[in-house]
Coordinates of N, CA and C in Angstrom, one line a residue:
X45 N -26.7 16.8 4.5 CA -25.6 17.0 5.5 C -24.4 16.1 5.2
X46 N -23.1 16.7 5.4 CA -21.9 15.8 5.7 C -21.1 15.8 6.5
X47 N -20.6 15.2 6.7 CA -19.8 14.2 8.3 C -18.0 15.0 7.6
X48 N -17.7 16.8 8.6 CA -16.1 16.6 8.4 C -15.3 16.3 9.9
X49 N -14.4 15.8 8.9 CA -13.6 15.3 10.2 C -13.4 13.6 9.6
X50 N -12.0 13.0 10.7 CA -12.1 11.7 10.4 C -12.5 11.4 11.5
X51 N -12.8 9.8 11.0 CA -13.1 8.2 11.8 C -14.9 8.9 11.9
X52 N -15.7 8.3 12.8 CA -16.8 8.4 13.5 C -17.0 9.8 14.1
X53 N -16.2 10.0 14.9 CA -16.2 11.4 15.7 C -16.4 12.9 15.1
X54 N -16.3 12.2 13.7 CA -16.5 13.7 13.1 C -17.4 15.2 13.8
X55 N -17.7 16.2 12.8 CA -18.2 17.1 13.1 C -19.6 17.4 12.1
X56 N -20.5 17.3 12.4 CA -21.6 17.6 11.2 C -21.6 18.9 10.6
X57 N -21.7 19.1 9.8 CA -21.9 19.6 8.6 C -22.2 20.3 7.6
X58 N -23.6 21.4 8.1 CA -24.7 21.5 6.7 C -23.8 22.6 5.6
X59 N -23.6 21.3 4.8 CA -23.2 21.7 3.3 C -23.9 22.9 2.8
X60 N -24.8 22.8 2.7 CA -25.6 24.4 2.0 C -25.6 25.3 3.1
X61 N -24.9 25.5 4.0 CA -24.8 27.0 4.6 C -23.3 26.9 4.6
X62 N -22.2 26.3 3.7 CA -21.0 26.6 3.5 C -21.1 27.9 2.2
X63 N -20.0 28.7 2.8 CA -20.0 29.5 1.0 C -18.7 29.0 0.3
X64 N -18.9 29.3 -0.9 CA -18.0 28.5 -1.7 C -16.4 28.5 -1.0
X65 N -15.7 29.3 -0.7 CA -14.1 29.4 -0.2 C -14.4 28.0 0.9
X66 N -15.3 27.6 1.6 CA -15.4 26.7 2.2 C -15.7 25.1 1.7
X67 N -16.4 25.6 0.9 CA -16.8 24.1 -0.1 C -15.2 23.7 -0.9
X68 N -14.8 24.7 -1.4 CA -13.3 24.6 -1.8 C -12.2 23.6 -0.7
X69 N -12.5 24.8 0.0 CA -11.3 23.8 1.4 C -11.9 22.2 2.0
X70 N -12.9 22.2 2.1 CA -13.6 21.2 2.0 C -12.9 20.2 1.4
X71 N -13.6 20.3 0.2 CA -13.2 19.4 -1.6 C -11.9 19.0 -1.2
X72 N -10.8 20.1 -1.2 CA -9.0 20.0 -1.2 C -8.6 18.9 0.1
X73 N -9.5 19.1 1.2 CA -9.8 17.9 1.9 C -9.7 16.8 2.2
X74 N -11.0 16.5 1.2 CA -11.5 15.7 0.5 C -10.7 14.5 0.0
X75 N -9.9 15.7 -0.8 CA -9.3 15.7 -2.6 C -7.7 14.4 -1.8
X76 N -7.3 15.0 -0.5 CA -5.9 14.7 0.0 C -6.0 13.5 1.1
X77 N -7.5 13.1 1.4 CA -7.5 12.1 2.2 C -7.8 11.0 1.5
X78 N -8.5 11.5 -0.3 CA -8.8 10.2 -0.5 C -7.3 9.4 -1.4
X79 N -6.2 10.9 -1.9 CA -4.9 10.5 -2.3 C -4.1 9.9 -0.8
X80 N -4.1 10.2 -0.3 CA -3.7 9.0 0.7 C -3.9 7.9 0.9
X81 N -5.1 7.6 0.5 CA -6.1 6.4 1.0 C -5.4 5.6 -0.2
X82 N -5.4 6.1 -1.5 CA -5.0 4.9 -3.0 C -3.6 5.1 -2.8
X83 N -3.0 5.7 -2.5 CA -1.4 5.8 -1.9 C -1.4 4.2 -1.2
X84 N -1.9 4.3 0.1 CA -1.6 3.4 1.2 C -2.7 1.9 0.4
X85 N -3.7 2.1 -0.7 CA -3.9 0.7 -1.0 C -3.0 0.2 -2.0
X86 N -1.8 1.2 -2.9 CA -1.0 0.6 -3.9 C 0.3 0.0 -3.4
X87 N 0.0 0.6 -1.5 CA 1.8 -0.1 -1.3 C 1.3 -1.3 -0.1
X88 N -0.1 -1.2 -0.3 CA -0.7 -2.5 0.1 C -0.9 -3.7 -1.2
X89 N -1.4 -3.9 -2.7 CA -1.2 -4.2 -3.2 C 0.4 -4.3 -3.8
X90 N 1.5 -3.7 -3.7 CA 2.8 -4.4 -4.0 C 3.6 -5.0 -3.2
X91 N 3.0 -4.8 -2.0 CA 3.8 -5.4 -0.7 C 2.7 -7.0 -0.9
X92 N 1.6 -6.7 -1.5 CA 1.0 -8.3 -1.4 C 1.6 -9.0 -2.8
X93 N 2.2 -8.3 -4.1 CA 2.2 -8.9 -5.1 C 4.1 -9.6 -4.3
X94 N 4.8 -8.8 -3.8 CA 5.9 -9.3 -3.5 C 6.1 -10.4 -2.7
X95 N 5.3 -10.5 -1.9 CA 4.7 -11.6 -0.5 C 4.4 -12.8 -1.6
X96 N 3.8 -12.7 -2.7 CA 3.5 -14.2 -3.3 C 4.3 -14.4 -4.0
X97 N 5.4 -13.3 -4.5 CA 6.4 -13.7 -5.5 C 7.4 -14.5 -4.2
X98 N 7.6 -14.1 -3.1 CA 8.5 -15.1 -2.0 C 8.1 -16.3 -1.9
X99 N 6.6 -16.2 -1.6 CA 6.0 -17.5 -1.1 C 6.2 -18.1 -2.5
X100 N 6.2 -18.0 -3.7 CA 5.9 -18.9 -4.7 C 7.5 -19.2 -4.8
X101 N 8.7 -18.5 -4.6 CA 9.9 -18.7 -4.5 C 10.5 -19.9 -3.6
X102 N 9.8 -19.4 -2.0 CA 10.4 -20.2 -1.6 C 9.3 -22.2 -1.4
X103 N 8.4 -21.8 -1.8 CA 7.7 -23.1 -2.9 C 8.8 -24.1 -3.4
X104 N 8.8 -23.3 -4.3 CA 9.7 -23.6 -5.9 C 10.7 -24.2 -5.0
X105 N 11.8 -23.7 -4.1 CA 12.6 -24.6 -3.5 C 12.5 -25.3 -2.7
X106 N 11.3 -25.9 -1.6 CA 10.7 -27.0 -1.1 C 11.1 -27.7 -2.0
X107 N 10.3 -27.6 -2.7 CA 10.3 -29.2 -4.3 C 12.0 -29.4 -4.9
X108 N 12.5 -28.8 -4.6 CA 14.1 -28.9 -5.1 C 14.5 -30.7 -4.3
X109 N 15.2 -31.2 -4.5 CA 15.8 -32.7 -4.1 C 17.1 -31.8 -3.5
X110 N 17.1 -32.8 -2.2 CA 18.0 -32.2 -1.5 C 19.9 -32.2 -2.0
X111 N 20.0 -32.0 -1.6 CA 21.9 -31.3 -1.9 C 21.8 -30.2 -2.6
X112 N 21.0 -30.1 -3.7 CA 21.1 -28.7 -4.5 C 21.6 -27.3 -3.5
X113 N 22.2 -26.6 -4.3 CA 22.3 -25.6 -3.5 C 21.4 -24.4 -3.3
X114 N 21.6 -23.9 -1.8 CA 20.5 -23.1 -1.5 C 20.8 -21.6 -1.9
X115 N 21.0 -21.4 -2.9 CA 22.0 -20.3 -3.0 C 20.9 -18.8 -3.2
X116 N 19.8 -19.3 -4.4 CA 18.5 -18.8 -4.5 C 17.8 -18.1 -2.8
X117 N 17.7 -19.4 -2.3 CA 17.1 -18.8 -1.2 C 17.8 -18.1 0.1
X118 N 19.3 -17.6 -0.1 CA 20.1 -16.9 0.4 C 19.7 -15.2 0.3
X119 N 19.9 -15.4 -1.5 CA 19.5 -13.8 -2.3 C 18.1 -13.5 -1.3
X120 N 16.8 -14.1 -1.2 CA 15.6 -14.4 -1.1 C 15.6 -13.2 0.5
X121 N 16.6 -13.5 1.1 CA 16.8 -13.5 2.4 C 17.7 -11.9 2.5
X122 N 18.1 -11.9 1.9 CA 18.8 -10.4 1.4 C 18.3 -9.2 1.6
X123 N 18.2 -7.5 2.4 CA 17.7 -6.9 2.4 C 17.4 -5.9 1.0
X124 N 18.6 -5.9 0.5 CA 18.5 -5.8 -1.1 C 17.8 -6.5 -2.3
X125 N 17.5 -7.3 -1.7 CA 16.7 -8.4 -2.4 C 15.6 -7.5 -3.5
X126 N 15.2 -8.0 -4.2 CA 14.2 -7.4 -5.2 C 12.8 -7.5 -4.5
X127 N 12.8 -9.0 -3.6 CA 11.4 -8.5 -2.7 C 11.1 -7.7 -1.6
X128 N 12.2 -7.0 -1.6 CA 12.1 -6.6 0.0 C 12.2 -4.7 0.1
X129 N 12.7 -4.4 -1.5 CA 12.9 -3.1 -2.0 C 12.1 -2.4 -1.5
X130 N 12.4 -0.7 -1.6 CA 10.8 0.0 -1.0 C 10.8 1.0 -1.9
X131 N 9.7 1.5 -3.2 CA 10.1 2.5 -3.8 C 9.9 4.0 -3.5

């Protein structure tokens, strides 16, 4: 048996009394919830890679000696900024 439908609530199933045109739509399904799923973990992974390139940014300028200019962490702050981009 398989579970369609999302979350818990789904709807059961029995796979062997689908005929194929249904096993198809099924699959295509399938095929578009699980492309959504690596969609939403790749802009979970670059939204985390950008998060540490800030945090390691604004790091870097903690340790700076004070008077220097904060000019770095202005851009940082920027909606244009390179961390904050959306592709």
């Amino acid at each position: 048996m398989a579970s369609k439908g999302s979350g818990g609530g789904g709807t059961v199933v029995e796979i062997d009394k689908l005929s194929v045109e249904q096993l198809k739509s099924l699959k295509e399904q399938a095929d578009l919830e699980v492309n959504v799923l690596q969609d939403s973990l790749n802009n979970i992974r670059t939204a985390t890679s950008r998060l540490e390139a800030a945090s390691t940014a604004l790091h870097d300028l903690s340790l700076r000696p004070q008077g220097l200019s904060s000019f770095p962490l202005f851009l940082l702050l920027l909606p244009h900024s390179r961390f904050f981009t959306t592709d």
